[in-house]
Short mmCIF file of C-alpha atoms in Angstrom, two decimals:
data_model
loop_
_atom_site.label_atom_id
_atom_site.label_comp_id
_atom_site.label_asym_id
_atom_site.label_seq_id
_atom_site.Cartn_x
_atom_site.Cartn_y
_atom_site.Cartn_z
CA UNK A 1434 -11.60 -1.76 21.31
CA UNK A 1435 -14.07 -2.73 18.70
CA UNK A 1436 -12.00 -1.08 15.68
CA UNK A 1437 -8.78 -2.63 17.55
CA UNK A 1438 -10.82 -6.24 17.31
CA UNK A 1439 -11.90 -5.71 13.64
CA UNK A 1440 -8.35 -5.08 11.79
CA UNK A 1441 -6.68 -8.24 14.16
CA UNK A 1442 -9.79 -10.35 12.56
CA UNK A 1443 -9.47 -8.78 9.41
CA UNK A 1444 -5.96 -9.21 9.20
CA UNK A 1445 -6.47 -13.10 10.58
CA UNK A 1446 -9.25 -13.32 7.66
CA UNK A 1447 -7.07 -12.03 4.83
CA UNK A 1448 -3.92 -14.34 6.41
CA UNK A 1449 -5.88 -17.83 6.07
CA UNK A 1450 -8.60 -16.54 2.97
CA UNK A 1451 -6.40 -14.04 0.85
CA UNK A 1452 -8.06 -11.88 -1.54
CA UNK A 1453 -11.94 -13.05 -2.74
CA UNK A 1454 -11.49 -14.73 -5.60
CA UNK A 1455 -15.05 -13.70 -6.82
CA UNK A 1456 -16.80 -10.58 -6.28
CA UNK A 1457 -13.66 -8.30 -5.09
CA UNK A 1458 -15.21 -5.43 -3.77
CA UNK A 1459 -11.85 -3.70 -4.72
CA UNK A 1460 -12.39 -4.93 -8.43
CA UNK A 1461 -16.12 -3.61 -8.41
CA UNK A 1462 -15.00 0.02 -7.33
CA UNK A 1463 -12.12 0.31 -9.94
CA UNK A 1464 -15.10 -0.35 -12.57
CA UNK A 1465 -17.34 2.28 -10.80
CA UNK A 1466 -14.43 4.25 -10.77
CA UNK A 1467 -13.40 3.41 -14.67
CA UNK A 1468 -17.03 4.29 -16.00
CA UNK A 1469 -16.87 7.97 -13.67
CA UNK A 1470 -13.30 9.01 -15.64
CA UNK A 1471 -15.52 7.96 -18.51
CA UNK A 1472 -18.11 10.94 -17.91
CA UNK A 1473 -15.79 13.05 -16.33
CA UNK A 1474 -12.54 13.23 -18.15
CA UNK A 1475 -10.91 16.14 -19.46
CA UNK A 1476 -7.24 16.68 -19.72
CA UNK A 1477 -6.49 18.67 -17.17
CA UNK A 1478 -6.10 18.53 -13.53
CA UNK A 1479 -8.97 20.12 -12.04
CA UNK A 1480 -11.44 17.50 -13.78
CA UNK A 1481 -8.52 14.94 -12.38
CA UNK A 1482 -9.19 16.52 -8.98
CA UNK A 1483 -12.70 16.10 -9.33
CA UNK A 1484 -12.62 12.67 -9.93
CA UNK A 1485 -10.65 12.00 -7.16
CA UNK A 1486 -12.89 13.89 -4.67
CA UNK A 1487 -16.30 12.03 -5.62
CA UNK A 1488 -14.29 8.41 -5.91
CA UNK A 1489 -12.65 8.97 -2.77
CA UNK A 1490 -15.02 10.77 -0.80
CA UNK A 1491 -17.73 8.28 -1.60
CA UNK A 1492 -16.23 5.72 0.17
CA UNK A 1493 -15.22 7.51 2.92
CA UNK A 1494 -18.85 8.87 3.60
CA UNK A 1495 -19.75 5.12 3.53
CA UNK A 1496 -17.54 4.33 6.39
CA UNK A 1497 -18.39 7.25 8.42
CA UNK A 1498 -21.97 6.17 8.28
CA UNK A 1499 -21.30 2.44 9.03
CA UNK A 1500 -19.65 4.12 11.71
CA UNK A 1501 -22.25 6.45 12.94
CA UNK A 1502 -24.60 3.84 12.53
CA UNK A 1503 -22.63 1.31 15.05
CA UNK A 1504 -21.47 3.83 17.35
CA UNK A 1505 -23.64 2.13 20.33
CA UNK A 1506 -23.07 -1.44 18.68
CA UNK A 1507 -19.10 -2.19 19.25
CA UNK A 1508 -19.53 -6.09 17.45
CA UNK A 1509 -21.16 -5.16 14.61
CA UNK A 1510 -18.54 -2.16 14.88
CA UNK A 1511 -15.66 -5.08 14.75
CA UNK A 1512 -17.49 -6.82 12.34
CA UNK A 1513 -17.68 -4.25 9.82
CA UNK A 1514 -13.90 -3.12 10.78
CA UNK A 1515 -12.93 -6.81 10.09
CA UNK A 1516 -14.59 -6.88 6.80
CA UNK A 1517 -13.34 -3.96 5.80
CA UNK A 1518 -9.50 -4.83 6.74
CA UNK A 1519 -10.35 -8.16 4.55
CA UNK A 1520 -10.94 -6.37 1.64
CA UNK A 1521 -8.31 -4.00 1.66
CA UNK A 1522 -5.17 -6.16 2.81
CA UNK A 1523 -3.03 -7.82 0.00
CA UNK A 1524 -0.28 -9.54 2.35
CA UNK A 1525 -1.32 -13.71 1.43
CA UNK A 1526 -1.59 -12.76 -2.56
CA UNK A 1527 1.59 -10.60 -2.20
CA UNK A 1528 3.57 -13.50 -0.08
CA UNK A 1529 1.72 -15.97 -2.79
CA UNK A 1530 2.56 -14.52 -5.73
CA UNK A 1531 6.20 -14.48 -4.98
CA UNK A 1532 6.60 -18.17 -3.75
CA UNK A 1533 4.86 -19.03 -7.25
CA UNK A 1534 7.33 -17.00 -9.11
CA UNK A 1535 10.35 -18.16 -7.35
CA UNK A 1536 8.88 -21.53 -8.12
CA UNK A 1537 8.83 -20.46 -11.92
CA UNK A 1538 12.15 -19.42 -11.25
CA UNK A 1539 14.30 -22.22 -9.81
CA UNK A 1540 12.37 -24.81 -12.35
CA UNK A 1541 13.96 -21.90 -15.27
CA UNK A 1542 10.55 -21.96 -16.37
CA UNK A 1543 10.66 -18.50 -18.09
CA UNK A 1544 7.63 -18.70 -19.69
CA UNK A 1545 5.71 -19.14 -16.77
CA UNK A 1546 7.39 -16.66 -14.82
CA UNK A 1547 6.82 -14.12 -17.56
CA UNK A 1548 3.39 -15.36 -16.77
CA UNK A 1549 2.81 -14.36 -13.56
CA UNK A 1550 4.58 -10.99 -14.04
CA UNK A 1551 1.20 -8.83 -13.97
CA UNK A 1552 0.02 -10.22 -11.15
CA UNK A 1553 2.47 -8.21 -9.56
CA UNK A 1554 3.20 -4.83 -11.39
CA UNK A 1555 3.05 -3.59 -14.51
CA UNK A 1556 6.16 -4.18 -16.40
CA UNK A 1557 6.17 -5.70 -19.97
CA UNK A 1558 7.65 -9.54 -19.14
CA UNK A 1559 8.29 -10.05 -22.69
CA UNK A 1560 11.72 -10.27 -22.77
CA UNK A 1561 12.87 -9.93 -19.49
CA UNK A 1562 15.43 -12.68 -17.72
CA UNK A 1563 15.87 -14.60 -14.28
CA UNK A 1564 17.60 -11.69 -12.68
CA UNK A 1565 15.40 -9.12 -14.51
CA UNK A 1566 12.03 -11.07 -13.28
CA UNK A 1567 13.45 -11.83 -9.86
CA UNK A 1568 14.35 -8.24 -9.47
CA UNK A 1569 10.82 -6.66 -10.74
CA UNK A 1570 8.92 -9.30 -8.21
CA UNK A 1571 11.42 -8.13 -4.86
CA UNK A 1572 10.55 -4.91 -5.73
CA UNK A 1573 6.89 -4.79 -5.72
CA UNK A 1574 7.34 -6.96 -2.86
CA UNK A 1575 8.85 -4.52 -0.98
CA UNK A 1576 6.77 -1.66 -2.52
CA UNK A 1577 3.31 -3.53 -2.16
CA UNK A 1578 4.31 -4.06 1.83
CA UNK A 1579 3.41 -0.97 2.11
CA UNK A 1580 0.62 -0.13 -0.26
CA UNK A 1581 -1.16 -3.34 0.24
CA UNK A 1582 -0.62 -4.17 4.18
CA UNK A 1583 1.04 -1.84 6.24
CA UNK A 1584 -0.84 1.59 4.46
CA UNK A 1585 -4.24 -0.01 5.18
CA UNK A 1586 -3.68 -1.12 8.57
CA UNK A 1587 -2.27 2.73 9.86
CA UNK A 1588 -4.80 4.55 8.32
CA UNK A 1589 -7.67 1.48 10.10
CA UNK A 1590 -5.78 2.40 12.99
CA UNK A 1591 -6.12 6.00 12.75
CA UNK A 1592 -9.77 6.60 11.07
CA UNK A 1593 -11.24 3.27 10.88
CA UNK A 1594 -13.64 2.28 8.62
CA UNK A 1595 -13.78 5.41 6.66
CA UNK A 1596 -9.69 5.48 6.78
CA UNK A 1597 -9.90 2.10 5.70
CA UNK A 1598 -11.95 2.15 2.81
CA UNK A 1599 -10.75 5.98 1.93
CA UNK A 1600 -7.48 4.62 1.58
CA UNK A 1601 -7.85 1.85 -0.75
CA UNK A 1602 -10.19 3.79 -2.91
CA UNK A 1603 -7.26 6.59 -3.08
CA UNK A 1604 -4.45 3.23 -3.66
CA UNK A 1605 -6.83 2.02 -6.30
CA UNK A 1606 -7.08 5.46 -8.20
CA UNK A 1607 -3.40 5.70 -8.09
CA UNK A 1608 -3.04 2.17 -10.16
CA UNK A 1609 -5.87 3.56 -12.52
CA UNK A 1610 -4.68 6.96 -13.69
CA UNK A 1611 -1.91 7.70 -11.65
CA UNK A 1612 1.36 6.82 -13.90
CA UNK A 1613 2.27 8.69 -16.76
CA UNK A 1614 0.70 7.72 -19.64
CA UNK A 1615 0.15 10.61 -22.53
CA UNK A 1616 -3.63 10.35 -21.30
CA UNK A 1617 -3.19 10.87 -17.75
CA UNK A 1618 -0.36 13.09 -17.96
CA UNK A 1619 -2.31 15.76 -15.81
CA UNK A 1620 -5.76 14.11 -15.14
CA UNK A 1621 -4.17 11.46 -12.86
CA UNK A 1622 -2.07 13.91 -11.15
CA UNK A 1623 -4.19 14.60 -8.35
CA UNK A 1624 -4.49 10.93 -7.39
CA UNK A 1625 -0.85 10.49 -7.73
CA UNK A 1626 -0.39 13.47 -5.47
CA UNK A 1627 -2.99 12.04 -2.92
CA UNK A 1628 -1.76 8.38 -2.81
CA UNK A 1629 2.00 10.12 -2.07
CA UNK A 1630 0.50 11.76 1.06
CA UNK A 1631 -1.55 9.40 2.51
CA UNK A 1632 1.87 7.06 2.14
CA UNK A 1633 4.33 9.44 3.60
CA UNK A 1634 4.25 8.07 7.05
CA UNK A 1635 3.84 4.22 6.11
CA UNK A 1636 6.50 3.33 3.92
CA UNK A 1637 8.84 4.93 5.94
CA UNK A 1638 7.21 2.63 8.86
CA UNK A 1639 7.47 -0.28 6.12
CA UNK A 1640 11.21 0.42 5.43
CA UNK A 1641 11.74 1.27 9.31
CA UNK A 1642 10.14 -2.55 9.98
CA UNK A 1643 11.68 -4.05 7.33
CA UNK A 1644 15.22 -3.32 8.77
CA UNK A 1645 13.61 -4.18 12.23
CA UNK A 1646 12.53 -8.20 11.13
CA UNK A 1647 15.73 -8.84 8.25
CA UNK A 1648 16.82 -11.49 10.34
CA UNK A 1649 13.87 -13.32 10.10
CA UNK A 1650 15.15 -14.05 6.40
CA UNK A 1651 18.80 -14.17 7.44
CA UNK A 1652 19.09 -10.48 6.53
CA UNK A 1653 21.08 -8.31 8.42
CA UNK A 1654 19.73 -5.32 10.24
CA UNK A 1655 23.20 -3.21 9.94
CA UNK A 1656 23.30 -3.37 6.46
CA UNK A 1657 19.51 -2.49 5.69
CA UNK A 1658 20.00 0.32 7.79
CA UNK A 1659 23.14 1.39 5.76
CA UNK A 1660 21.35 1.03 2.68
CA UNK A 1661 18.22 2.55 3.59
CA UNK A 1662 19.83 5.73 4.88
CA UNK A 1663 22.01 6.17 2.02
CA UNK A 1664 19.72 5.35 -0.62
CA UNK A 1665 16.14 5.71 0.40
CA UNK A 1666 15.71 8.78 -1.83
CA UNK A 1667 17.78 8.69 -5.04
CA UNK A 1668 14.10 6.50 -6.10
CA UNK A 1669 11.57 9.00 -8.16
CA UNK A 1670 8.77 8.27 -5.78
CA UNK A 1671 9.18 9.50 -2.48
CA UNK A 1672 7.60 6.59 -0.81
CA UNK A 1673 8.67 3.30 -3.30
CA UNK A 1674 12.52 4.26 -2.26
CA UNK A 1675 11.96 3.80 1.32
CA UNK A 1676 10.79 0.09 1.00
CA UNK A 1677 12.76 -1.17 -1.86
CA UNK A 1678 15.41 0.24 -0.67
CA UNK A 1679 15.34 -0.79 3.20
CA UNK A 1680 14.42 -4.24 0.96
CA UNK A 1681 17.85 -4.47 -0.81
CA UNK A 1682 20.07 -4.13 2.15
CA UNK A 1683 17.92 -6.78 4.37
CA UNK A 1684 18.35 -9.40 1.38
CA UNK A 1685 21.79 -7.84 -0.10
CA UNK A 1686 20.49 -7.51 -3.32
CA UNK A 1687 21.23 -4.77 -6.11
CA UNK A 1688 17.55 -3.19 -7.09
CA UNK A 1689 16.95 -0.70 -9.55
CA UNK A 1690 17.80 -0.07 -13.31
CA UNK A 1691 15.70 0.02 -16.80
CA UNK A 1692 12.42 -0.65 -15.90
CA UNK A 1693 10.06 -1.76 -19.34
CA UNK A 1694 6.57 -0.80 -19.44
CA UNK A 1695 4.10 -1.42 -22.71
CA UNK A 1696 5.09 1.89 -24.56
CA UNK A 1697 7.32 3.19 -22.38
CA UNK A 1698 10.78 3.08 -20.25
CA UNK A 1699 12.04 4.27 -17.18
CA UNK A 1700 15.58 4.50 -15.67
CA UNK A 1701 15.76 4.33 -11.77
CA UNK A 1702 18.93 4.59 -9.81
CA UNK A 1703 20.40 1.66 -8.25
CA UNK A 1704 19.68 0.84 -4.60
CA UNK A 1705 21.92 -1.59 -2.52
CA UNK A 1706 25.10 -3.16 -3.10
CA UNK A 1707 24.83 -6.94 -3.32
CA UNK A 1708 24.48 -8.68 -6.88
CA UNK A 1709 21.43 -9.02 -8.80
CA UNK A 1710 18.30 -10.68 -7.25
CA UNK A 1711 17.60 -14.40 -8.09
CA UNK A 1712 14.88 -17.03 -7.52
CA UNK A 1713 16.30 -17.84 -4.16
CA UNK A 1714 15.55 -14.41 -2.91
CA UNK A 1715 12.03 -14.22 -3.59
CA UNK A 1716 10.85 -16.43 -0.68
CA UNK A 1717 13.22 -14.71 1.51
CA UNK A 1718 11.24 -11.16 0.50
CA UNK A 1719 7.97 -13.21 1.30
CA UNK A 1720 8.93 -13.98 4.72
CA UNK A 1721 10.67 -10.61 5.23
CA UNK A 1722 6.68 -8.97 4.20
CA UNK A 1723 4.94 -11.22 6.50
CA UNK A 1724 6.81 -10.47 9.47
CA UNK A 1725 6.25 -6.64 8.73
CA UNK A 1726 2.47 -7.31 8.12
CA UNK A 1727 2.50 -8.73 11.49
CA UNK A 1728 4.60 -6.35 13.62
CA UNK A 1729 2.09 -3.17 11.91
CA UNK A 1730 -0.52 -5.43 12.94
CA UNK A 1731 0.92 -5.09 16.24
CA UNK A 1732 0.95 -1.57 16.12
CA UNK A 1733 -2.49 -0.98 14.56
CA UNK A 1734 -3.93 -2.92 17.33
CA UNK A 1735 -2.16 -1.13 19.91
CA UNK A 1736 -2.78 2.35 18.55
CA UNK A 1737 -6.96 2.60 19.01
CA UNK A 1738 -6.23 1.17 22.84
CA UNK A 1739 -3.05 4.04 23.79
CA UNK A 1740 -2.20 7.01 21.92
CA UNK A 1741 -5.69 6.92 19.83
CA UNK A 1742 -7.45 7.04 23.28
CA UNK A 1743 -5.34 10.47 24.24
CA UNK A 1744 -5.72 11.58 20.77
CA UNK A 1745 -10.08 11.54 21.24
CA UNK A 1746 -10.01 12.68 24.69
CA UNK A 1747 -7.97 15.83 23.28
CA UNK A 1748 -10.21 16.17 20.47
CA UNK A 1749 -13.21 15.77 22.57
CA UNK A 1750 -12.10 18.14 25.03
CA UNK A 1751 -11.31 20.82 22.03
CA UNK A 1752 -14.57 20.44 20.96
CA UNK A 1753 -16.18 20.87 24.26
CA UNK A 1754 -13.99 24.11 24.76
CA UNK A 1755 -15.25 25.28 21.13
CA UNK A 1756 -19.18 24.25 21.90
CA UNK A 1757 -18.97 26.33 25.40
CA UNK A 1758 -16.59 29.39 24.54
CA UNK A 1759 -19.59 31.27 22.71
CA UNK A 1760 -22.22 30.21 25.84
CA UNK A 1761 -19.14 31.40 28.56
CA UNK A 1762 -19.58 34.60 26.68
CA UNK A 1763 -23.01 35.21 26.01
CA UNK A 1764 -23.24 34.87 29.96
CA UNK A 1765 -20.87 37.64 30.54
CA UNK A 1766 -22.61 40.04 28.57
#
């Protein structure tokens, strides 16, 4: 109940407050993070797994102690949780950043718009166009759903605190060293790895949702669902495909193409049939990753109170058959 409490206040704090604009807890670990690839780094993947171990697991041991520490204390157990959720979600910056770029947009106020690119991903603006900026900002849309609301809420769901704050720490690796630049090549490969497991089950839940709410943006659900099944996985990642893709049919929008970063290019296939996206799109994608925030909400709150109550009883009953099995057989003897 108390971890069920935490991520609905969280979620409420993040909806009305959005991201800290000072003092980003999220910002503070990337620089811890930044100055331990500083000691660490070597070019090769077992220092890269090493790096990902203590940055993760650092994190993670917080939360278990806030969590051993309030075990007999459930609201300062929802008051952590809700702190917590705070600093993890993205879903009012995300929804933000898209309105202001669509405002950009429709005023064909390219320089601004080129502007506010990086706020959103990582392409170089430079000389992009409408269609080219409207298409990078539905896509992280649809990619940061997941990463930045729906991710964080399972895994609070699931492991609480430490899930929470394990997560974003593993998220937040993945943005530092995960791509492929010539000096993460193999270093960052075990964070890439790890942020592609822990996201296996929620962007498929993101794309699932997405087709589940398109008509709260006039999409339509038959379409989304065409699209996602066909196209899901011609994308490189094999979680970024199953929102942008579920994304294009509930808006009816082409995604996909050359993709400019600083130094570098990439070629993705397209997903969806519709024409290229355009300012007027953007707010529908806002509205579209709202309504998924709140329906994972729904199921985040729900899962500590149902199936995560059969899951602990089953674990707790393992672990009592464990503790007595030796005892059982010491008797017999």
């Amino acid at each position: 109940m108390a971890n069920a409490a935490g991520l609905a206040a969280g979620y409420a704090l993040d909806s009305v407050f959005g991201d800290p604009r000072r003092w980003h807890p999220v910002a503070g670990f990337g620089r811890a993070a930044g100055a331990l690839e500083q000691r660490i780094y070597r070019p090769d993947r077992s220092a890269g797994a090493a790096f990902t171990a203590l940055a993760v697991g650092a994190p993670v041991l917080l939360g278990v102690a806030a969590t051993l520490a309030t075990r007999r204390r459930p609201l300062a157990r929802a008051a952590l949780v809700a702190a917590g959720t705070w600093t993890v979600l993205g879903g009012r910056t995300l929804r933000h950043e898209s309105t202001v770029m669509a405002r950009a947009l429709s005023d064909g106020d390219l320089p601004a718009a080129r502007g506010r690119l990086n706020h959103l991903c990582g392409r170089d603006p430079s000389t992009l166009d409408e269609p080219e900026l409207a298409r990078a900002t539905v896509e992280s849309v649809a990619e940061n759903t997941s990463d930045a609301v729906v991710a964080p809420l399972i895994w609070g769901a699931v492991a609480g605190l430490p899930g929470l704050l394990g997560y974003r720490a593993a998220n937040t690796l993945d943005a530092m060293v995960g791509h492929r630049s010539p000096r993460h090549a193999r270093f960052g490969t075990p964070s890439a790895r790890l942020d592609d497991v822990l996201n296996l089950v929620p962007a498929r839940l993101t794309g699932l949702l997405t087709i589940a709410v398109a008509p709260v943006a006039h999409g339509d659900r038959a379409a989304a669902w065409r699209i996602w099944r066909r196209d899901r996985n011609d994308h490189p990642s094999p979680n970024a495909g199953q929102c942008e893709a579920a994304m294009a049919g509930a808006l009816g929008v082409r995604l996909g193409g050359r993709n400019v970063y600083f130094g570098r290019s990439e070629t993705r296939p397209f997903l969806g049939d519709g024409p290229r996206p355009e300012a007027r799109h953007l707010k529908r994608a806002a509205r579209i990753s709202g309504a998924v925030g709140l329906a994972a909400l729904g199921l985040a709150v729900a899962y500590p109170l149902t199936a995560g109550r059969l899951v602990g009883a089953a674990a707790r009953a393992a672990l009592r058959a464990v503790g007595n099995g030796p005892a059982r057989r010491g008797r017999a003897r």
